[in-house]
C-alpha atoms as an extended CHARMM CRD file, in Angstrom:
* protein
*
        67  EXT
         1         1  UNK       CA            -32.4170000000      -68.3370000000     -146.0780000000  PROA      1               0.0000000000
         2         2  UNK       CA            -30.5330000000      -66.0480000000     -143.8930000000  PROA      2               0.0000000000
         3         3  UNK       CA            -32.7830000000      -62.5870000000     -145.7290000000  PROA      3               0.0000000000
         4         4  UNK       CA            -35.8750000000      -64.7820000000     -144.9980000000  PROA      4               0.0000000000
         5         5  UNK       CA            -34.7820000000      -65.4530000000     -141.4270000000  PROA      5               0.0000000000
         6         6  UNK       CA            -34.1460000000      -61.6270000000     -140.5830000000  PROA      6               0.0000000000
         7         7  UNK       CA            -37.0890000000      -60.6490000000     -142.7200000000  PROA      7               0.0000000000
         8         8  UNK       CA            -39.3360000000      -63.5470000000     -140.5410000000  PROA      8               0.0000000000
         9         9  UNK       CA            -37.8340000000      -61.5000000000     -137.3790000000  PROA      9               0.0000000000
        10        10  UNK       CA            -38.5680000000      -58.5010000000     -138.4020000000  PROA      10              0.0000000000
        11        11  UNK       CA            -42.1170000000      -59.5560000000     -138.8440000000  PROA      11              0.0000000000
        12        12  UNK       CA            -42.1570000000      -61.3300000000     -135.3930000000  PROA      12              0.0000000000
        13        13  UNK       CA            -40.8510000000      -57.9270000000     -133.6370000000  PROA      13              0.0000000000
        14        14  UNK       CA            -43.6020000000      -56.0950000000     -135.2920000000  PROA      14              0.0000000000
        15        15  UNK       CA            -46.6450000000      -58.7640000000     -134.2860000000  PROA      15              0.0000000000
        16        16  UNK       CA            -45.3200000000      -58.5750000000     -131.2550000000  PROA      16              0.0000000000
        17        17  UNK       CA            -45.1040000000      -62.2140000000     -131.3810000000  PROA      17              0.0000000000
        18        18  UNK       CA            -44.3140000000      -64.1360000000     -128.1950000000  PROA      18              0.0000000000
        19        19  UNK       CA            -41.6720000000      -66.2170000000     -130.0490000000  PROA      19              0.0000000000
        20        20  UNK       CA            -40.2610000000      -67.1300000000     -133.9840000000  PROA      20              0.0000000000
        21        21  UNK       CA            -39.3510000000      -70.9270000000     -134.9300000000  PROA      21              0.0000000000
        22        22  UNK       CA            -37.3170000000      -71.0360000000     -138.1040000000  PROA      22              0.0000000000
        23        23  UNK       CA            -38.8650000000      -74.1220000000     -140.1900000000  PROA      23              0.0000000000
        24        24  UNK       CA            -37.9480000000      -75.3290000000     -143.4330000000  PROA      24              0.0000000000
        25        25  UNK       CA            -34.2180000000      -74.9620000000     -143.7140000000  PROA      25              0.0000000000
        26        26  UNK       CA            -32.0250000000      -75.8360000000     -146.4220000000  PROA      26              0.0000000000
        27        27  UNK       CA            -30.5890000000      -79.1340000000     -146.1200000000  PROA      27              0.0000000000
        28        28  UNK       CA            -27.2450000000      -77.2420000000     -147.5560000000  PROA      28              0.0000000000
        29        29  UNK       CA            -26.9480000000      -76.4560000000     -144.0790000000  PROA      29              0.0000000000
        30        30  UNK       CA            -25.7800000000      -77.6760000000     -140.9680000000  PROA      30              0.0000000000
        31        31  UNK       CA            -26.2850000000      -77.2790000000     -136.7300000000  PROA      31              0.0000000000
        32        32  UNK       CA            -23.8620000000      -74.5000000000     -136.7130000000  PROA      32              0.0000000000
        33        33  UNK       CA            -25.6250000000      -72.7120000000     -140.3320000000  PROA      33              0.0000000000
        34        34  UNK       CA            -28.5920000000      -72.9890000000     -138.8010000000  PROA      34              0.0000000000
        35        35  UNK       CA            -27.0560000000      -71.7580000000     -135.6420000000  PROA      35              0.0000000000
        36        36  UNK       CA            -25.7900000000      -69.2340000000     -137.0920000000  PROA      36              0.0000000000
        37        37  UNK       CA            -29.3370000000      -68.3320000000     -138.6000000000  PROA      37              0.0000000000
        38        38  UNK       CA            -30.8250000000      -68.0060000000     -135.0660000000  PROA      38              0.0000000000
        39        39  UNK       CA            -28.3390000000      -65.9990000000     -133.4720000000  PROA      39              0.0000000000
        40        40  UNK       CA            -28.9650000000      -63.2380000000     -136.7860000000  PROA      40              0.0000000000
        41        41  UNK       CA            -32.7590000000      -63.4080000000     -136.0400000000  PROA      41              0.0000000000
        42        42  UNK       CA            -32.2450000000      -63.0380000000     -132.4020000000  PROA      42              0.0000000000
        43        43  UNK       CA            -30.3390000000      -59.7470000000     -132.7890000000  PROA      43              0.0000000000
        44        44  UNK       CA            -34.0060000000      -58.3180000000     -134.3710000000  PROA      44              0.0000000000
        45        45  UNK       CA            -35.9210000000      -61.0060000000     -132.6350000000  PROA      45              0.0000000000
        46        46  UNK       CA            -34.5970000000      -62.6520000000     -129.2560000000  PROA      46              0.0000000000
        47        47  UNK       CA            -36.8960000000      -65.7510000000     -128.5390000000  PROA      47              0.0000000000
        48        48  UNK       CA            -36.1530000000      -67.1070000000     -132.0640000000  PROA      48              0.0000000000
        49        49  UNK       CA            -35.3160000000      -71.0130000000     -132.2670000000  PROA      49              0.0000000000
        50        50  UNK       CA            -34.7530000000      -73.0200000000     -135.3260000000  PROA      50              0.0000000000
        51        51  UNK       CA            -37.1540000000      -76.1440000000     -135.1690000000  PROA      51              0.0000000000
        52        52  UNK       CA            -35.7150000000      -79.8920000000     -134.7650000000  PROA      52              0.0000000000
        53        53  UNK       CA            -36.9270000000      -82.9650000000     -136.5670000000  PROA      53              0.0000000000
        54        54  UNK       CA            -39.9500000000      -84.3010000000     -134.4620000000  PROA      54              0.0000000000
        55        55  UNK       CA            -39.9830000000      -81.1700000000     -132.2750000000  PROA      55              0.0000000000
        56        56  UNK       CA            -43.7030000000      -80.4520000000     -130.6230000000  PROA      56              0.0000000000
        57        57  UNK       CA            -44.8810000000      -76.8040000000     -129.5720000000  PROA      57              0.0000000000
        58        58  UNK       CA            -47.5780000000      -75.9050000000     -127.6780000000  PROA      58              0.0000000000
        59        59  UNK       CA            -49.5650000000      -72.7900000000     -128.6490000000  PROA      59              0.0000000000
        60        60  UNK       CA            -51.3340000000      -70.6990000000     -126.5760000000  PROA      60              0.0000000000
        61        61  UNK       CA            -54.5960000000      -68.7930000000     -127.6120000000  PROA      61              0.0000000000
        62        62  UNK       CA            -54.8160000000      -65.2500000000     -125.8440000000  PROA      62              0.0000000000
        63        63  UNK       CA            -58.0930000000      -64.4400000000     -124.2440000000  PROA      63              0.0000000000
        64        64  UNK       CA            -60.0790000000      -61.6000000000     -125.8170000000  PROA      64              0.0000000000
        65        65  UNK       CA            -58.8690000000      -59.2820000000     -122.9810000000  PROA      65              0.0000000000
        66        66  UNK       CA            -55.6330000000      -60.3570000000     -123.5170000000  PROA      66              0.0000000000
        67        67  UNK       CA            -55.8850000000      -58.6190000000     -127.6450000000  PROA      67              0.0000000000
């Protein structure tokens, strides 16, 4: 998890995403593993979050002269 968290980062820099949410962890880990996930991303990536049970986003679309 924690080479597919940096390499998820890594992509996000490059999109030049507004933001990463790390999905999908391992239930071998806990808060402070997946903590500890986030604050690795965020050294490559800094708006990365890890996503909570139940937790809603909302997505914004760019406009076309926004691309």
């Amino acid at each position: 998890d924690r080479d597919i968290a940096i390499a998820q980062a890594q992509a996000a820099k490059e999109a030049n995403a507004g933001s990463l949410i790390l999905t999908h962890i391992s239930s071998r880990y806990n808060r402070e593993d997946a903590e500890m996930l986030r604050r690795e991303a965020s050294q490559i990536f800094p708006e990365t979050i890890v996503a909570e049970d139940l937790m809603t986003v909302e997505i914004r679309r760019n406009s076309k002269e926004e691309l």
